PDB file of C-alpha atoms and ligand atoms in Angstrom:
ATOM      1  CA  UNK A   1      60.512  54.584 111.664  1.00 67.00           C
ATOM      2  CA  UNK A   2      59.869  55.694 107.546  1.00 86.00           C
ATOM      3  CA  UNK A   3      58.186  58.851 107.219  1.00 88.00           C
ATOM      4  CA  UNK A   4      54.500  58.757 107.643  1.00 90.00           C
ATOM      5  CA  UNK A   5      55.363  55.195 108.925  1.00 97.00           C
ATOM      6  CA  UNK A   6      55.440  54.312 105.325  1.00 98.00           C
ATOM      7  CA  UNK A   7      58.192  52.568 102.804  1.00 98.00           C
ATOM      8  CA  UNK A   8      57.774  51.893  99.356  1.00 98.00           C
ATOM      9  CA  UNK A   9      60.456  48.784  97.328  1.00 98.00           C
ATOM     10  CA  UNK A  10      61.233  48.602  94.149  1.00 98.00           C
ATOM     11  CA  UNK A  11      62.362  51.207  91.203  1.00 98.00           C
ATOM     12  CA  UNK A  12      62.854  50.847  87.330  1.00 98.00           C
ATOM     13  CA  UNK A  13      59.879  49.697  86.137  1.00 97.00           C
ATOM     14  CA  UNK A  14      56.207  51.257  84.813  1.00 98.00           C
ATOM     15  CA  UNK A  15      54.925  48.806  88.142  1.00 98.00           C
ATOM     16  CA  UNK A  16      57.041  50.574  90.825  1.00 98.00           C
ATOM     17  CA  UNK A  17      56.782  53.795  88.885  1.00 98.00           C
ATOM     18  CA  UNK A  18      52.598  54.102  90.119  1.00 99.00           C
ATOM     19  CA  UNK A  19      53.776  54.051  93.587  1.00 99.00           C
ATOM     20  CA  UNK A  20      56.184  56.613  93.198  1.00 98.00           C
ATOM     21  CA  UNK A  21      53.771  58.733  90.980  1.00 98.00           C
ATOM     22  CA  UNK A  22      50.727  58.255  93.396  1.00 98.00           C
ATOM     23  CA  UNK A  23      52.634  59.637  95.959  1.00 98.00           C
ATOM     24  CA  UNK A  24      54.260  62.508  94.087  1.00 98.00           C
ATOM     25  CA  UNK A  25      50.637  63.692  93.403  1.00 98.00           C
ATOM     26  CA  UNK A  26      49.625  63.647  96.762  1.00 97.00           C
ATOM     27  CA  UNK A  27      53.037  65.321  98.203  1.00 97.00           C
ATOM     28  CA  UNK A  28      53.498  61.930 100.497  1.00 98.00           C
ATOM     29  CA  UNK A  29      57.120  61.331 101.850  1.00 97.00           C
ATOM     30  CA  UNK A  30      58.348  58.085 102.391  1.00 98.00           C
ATOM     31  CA  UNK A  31      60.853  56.056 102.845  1.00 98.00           C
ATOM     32  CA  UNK A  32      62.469  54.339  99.768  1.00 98.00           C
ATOM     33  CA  UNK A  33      63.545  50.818  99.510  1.00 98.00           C
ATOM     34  CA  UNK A  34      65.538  50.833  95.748  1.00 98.00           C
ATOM     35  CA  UNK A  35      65.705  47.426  95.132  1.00 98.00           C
ATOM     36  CA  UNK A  36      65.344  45.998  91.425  1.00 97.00           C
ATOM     37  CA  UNK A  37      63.611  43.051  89.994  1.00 95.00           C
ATOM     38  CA  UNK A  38      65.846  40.169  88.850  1.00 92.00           C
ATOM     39  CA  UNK A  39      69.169  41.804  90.422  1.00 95.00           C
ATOM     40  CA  UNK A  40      68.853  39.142  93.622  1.00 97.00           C
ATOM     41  CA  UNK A  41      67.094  42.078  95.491  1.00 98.00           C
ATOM     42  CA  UNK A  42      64.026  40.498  95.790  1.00 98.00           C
ATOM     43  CA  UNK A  43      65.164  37.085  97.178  1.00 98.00           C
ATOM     44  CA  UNK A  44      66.469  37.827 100.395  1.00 98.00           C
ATOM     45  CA  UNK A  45      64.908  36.643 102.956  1.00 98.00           C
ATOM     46  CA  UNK A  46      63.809  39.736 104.479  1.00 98.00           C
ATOM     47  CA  UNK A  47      61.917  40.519 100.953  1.00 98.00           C
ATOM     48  CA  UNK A  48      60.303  36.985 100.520  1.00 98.00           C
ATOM     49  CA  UNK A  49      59.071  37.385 104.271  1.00 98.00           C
ATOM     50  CA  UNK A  50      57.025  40.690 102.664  1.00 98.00           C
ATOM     51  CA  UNK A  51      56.268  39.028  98.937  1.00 98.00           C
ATOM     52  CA  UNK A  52      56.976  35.515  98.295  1.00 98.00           C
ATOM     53  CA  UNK A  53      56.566  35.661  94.982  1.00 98.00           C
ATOM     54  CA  UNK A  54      59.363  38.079  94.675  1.00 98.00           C
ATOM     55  CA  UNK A  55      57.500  41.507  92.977  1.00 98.00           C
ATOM     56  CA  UNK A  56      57.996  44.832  92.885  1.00 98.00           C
ATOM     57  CA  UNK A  57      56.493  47.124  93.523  1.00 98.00           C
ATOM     58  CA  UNK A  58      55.216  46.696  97.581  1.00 98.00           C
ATOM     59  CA  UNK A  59      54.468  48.947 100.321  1.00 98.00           C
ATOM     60  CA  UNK A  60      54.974  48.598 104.266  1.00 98.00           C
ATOM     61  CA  UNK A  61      52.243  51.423 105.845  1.00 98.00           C
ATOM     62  CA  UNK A  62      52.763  50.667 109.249  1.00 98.00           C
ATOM     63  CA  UNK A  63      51.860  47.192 110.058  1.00 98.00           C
ATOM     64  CA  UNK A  64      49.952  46.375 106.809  1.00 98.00           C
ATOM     65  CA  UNK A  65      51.992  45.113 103.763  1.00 98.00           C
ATOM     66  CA  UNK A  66      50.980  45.294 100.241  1.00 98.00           C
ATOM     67  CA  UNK A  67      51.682  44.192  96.828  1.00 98.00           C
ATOM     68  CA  UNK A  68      50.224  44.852  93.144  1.00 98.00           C
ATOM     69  CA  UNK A  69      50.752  47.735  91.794  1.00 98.00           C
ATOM     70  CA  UNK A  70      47.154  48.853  91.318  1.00 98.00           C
ATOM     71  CA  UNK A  71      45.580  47.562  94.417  1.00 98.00           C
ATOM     72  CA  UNK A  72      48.605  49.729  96.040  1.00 99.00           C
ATOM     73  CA  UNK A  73      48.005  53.026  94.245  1.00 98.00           C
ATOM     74  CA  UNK A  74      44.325  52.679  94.900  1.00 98.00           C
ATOM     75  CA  UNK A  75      44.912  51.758  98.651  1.00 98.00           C
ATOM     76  CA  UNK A  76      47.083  55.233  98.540  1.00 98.00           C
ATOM     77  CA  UNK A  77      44.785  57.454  96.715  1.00 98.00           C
ATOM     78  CA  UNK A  78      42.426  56.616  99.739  1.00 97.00           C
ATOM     79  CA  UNK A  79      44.510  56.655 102.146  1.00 97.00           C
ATOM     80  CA  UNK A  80      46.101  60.015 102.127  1.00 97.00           C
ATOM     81  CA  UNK A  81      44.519  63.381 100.938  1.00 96.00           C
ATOM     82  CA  UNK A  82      44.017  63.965  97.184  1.00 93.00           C
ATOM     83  CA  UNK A  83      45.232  66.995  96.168  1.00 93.00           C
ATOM     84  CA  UNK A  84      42.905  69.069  94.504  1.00 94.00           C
ATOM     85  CA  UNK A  85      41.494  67.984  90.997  1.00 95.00           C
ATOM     86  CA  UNK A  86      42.473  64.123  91.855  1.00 98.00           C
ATOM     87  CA  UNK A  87      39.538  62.344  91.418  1.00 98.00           C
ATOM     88  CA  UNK A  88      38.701  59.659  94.173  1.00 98.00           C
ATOM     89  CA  UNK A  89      35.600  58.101  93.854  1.00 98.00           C
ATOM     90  CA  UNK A  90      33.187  58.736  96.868  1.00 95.00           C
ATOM     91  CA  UNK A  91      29.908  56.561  95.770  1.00 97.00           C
ATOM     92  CA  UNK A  92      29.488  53.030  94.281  1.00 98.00           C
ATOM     93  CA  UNK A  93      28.289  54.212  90.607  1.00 98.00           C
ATOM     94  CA  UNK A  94      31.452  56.359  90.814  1.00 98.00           C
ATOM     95  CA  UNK A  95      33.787  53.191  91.958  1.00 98.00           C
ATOM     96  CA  UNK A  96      32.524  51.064  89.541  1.00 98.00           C
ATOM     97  CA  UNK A  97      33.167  53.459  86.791  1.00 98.00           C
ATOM     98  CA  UNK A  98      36.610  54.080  87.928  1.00 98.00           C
ATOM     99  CA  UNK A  99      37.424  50.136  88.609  1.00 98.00           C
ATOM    100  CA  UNK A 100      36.130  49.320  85.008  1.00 98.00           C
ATOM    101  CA  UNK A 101      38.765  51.480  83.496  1.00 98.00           C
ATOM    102  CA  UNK A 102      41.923  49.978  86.068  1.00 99.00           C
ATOM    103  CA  UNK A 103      40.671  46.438  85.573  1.00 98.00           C
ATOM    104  CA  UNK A 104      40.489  47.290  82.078  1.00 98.00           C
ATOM    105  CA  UNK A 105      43.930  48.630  81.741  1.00 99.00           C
ATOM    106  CA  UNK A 106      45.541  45.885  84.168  1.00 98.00           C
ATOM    107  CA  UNK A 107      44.089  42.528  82.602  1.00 98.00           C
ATOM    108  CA  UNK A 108      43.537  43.651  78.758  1.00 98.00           C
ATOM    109  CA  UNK A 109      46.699  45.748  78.316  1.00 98.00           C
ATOM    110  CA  UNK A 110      49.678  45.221  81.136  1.00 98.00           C
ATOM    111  CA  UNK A 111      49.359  41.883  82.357  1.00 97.00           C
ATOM    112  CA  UNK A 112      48.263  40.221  79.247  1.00 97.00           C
ATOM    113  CA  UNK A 113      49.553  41.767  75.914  1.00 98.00           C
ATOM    114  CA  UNK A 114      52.794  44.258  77.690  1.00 98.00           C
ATOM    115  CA  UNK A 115      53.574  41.017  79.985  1.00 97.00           C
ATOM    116  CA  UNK A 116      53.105  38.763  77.302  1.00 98.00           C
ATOM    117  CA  UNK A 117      55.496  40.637  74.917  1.00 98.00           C
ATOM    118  CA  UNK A 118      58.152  41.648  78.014  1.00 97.00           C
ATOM    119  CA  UNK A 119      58.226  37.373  78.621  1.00 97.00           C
ATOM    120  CA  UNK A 120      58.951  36.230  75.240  1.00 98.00           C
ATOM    121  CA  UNK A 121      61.290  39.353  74.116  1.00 97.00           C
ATOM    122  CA  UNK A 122      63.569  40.809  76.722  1.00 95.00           C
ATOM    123  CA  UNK A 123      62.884  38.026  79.042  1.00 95.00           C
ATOM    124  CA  UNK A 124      63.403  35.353  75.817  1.00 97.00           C
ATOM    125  CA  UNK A 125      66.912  33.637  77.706  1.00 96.00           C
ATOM    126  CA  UNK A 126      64.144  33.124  80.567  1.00 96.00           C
ATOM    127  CA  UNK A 127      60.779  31.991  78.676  1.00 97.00           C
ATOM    128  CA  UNK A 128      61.873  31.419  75.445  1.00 98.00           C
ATOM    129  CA  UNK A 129      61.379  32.913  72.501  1.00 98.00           C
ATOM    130  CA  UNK A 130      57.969  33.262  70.826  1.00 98.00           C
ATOM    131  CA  UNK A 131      57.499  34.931  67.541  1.00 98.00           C
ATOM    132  CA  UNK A 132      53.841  34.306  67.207  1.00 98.00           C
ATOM    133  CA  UNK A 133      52.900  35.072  70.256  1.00 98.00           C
ATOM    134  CA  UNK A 134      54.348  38.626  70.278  1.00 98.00           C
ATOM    135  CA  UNK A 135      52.898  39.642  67.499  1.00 98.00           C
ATOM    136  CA  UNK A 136      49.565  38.335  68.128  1.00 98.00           C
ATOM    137  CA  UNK A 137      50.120  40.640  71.537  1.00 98.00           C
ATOM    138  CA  UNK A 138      50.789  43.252  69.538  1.00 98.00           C
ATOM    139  CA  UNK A 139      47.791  43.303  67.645  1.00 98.00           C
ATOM    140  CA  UNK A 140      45.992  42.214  70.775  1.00 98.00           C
ATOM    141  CA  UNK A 141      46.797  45.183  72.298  1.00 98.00           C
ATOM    142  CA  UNK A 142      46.091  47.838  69.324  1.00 98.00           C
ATOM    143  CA  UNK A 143      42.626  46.207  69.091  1.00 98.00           C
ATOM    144  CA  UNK A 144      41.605  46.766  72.870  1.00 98.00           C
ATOM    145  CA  UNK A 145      43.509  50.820  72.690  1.00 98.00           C
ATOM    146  CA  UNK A 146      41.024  51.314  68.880  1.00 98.00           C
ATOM    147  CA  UNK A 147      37.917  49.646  71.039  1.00 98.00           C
ATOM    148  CA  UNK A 148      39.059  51.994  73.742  1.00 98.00           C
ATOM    149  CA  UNK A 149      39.468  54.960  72.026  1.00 98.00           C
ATOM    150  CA  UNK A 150      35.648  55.047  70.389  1.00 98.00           C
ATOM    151  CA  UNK A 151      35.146  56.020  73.154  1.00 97.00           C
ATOM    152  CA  UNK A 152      36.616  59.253  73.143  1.00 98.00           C
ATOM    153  CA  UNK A 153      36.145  60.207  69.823  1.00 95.00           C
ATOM    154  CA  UNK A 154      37.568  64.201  70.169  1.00 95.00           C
ATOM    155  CA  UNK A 155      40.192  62.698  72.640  1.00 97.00           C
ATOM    156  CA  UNK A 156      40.610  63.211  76.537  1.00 98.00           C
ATOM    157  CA  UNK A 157      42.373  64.742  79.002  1.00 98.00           C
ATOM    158  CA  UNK A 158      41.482  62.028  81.443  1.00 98.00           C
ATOM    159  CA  UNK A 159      40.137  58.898  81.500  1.00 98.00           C
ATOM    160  CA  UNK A 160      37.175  59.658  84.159  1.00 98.00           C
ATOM    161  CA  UNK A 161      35.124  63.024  83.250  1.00 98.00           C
ATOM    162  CA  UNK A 162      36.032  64.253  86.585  1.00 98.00           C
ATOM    163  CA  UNK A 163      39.248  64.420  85.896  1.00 98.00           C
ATOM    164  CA  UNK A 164      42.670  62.442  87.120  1.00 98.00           C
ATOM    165  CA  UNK A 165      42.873  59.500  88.459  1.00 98.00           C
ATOM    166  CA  UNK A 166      44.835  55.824  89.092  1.00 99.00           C
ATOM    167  CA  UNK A 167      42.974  54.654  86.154  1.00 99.00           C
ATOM    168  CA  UNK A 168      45.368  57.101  84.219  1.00 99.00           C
ATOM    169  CA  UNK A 169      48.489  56.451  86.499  1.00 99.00           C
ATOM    170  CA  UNK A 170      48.003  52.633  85.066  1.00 99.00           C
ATOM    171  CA  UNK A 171      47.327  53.985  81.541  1.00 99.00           C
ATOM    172  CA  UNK A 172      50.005  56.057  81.030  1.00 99.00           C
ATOM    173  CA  UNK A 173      52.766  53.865  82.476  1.00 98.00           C
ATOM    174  CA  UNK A 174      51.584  51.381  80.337  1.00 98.00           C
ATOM    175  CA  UNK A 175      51.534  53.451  77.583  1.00 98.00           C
ATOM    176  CA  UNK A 176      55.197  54.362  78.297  1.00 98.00           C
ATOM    177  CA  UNK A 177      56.316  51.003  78.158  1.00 98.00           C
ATOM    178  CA  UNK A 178      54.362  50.575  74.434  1.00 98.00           C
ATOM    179  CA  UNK A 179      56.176  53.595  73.059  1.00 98.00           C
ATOM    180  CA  UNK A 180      59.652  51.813  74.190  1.00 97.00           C
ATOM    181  CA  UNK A 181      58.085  48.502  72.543  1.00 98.00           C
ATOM    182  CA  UNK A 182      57.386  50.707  69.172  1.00 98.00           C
ATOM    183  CA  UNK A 183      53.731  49.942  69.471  1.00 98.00           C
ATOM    184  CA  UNK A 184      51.787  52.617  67.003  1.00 97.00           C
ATOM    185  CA  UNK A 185      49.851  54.906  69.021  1.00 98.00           C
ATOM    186  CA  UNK A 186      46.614  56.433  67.768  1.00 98.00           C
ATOM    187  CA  UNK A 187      47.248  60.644  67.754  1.00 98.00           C
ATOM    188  CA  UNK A 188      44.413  61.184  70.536  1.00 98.00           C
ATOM    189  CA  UNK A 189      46.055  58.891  72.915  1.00 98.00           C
ATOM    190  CA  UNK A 190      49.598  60.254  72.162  1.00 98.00           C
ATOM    191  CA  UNK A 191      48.200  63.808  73.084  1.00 98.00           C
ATOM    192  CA  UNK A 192      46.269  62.602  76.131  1.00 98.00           C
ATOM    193  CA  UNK A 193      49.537  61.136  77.519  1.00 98.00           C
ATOM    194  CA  UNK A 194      51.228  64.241  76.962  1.00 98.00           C
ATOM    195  CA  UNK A 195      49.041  66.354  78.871  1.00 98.00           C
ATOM    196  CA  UNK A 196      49.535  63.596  81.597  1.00 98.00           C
ATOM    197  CA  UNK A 197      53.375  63.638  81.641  1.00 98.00           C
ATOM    198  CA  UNK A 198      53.320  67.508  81.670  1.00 98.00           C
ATOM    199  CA  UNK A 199      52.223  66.691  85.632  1.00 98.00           C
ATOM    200  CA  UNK A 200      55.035  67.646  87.767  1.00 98.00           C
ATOM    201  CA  UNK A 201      54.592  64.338  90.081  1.00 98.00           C
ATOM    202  CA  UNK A 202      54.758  62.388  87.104  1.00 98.00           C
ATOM    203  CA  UNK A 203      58.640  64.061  86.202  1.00 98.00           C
ATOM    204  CA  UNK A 204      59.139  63.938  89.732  1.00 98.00           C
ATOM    205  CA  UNK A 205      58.333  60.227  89.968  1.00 98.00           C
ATOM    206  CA  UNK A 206      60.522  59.272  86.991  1.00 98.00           C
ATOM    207  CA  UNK A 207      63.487  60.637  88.483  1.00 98.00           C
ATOM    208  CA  UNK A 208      63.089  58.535  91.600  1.00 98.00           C
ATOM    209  CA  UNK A 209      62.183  55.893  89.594  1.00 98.00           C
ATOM    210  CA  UNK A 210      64.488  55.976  86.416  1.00 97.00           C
ATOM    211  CA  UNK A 211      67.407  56.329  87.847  1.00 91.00           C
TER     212      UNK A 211
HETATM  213  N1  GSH B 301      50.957  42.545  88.691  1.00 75.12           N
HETATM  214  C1  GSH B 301      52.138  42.994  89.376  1.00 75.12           C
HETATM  215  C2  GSH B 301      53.338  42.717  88.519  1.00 75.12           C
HETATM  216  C3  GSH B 301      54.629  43.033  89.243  1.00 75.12           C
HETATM  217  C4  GSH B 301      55.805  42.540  88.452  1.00 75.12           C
HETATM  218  O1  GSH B 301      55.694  41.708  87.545  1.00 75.12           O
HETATM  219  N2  GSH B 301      56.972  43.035  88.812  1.00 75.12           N
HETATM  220  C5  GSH B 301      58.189  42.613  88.126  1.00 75.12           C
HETATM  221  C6  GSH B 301      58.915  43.851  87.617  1.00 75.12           C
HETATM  222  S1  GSH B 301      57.914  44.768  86.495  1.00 75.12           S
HETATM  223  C7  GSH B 301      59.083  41.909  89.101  1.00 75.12           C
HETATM  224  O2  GSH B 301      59.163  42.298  90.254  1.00 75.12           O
HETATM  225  N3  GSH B 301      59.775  40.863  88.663  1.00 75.12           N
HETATM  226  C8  GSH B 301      60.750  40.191  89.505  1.00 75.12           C
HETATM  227  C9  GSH B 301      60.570  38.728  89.563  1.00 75.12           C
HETATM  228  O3  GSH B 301      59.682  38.181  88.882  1.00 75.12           O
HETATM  229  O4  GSH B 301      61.326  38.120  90.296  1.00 75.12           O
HETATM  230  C10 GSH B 301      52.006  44.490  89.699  1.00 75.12           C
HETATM  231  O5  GSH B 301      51.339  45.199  88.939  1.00 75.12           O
HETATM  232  O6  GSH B 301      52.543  44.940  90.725  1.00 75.12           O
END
């Protein structure tokens, strides 16, 4: 039986690293599965009987299996106890707000622009290689983070006023994987991400991750 009946597969990427950060920030032991996308890992059979289409990061609580990265982080955050000054959103205004900023951050930036770019550049021997389309993800992607950012004119130490959140689990690894890409990074969002990565989960996280 995992610890708090819960196991979490898949390491080395920003997607497995929210499950591992969620669960640094709440204190939440588990039991790890460290299996690897494209290593074989997630083909077996007992892996395609939890995801058939073969993704990490997913969670086993019990009975209940999960995929997607954000859905699981958000399923977490209100599952267990936040710890104190993590904002979970009690009311439907609140939600919303919150949900704006992960669908936000999941469609316009990680699965379209990052995904786009990971496909055609260090996936190229897989999808081929496309020139065009990775830089026109690269702009793509400064556009929505400038559109984004006039919103928080003096900066931010969070993306919702009340403080931390998933929304800036998903932001931050996604920024992360843009620095390693060499995308140019306005100076607000650079100093909001460093006040994120100062978080002891988040160090924690990587080294469970990153190995
Ligand atoms: N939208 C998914 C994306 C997950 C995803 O693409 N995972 C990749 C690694 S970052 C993977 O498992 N690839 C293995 C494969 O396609 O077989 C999420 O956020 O969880």
């Amino acid at each position: 039986m995992p610890k708090n009946d819960l196991r979490v597969w898949g390491i080395g990427t920003s997607r497995t690293m929210r499950a591992h950060w969620m669960l640094a920030e709440m204190d939440v032991d588990y039991e790890l599965r460290p299996i690897g996308p494209r290593t074989g890992e997630t083909l077996t059979e007992e892996y395609l009987r939890l995801n058939p289409r073969h993704k990490v990061p997913v969670i086993e609580h019990g009975p209940f299996v999960l995929a997607e990265s954000a859905a699981i982080i958000n399923y977490l955050s209100e599952t267990f106890p936040a710890p104190e000054g993590f904002f979970v959103p009690g009311d439907p205004v609140r939600r919303a707000a919150l949900n704006e900023w992960c669908f936000f951050v999941m469609t316009e930036l990680d699965a379209h622009p990052l995904y786009v770019i990971r496909r055609h550049l260090q996936l190229a021997h897989i999808y081929g290689e496309a020139p065009r389309a990775i830089q026109s993800a690269r702009e793509y992607f400064c556009e929505q983070i400038d559109g984004m950012m006039k919103k928080f004119p003096d900066g931010m130490a969070s993306l919702m006023p009340e403080g931390m959140s998933i929304a800036d689990i998903l932001m931050v690894t996604c920024l992360d994987y843009a620095l390693t890409l060499e995308i140019p990074l306005p100076q607000t969002l650079l100093a909001y991400r460093e006040g994120i990565v100062e978080r002891p989960a988040y160090r924690r996280a990587c080294e469970i991750n990153f190995v």
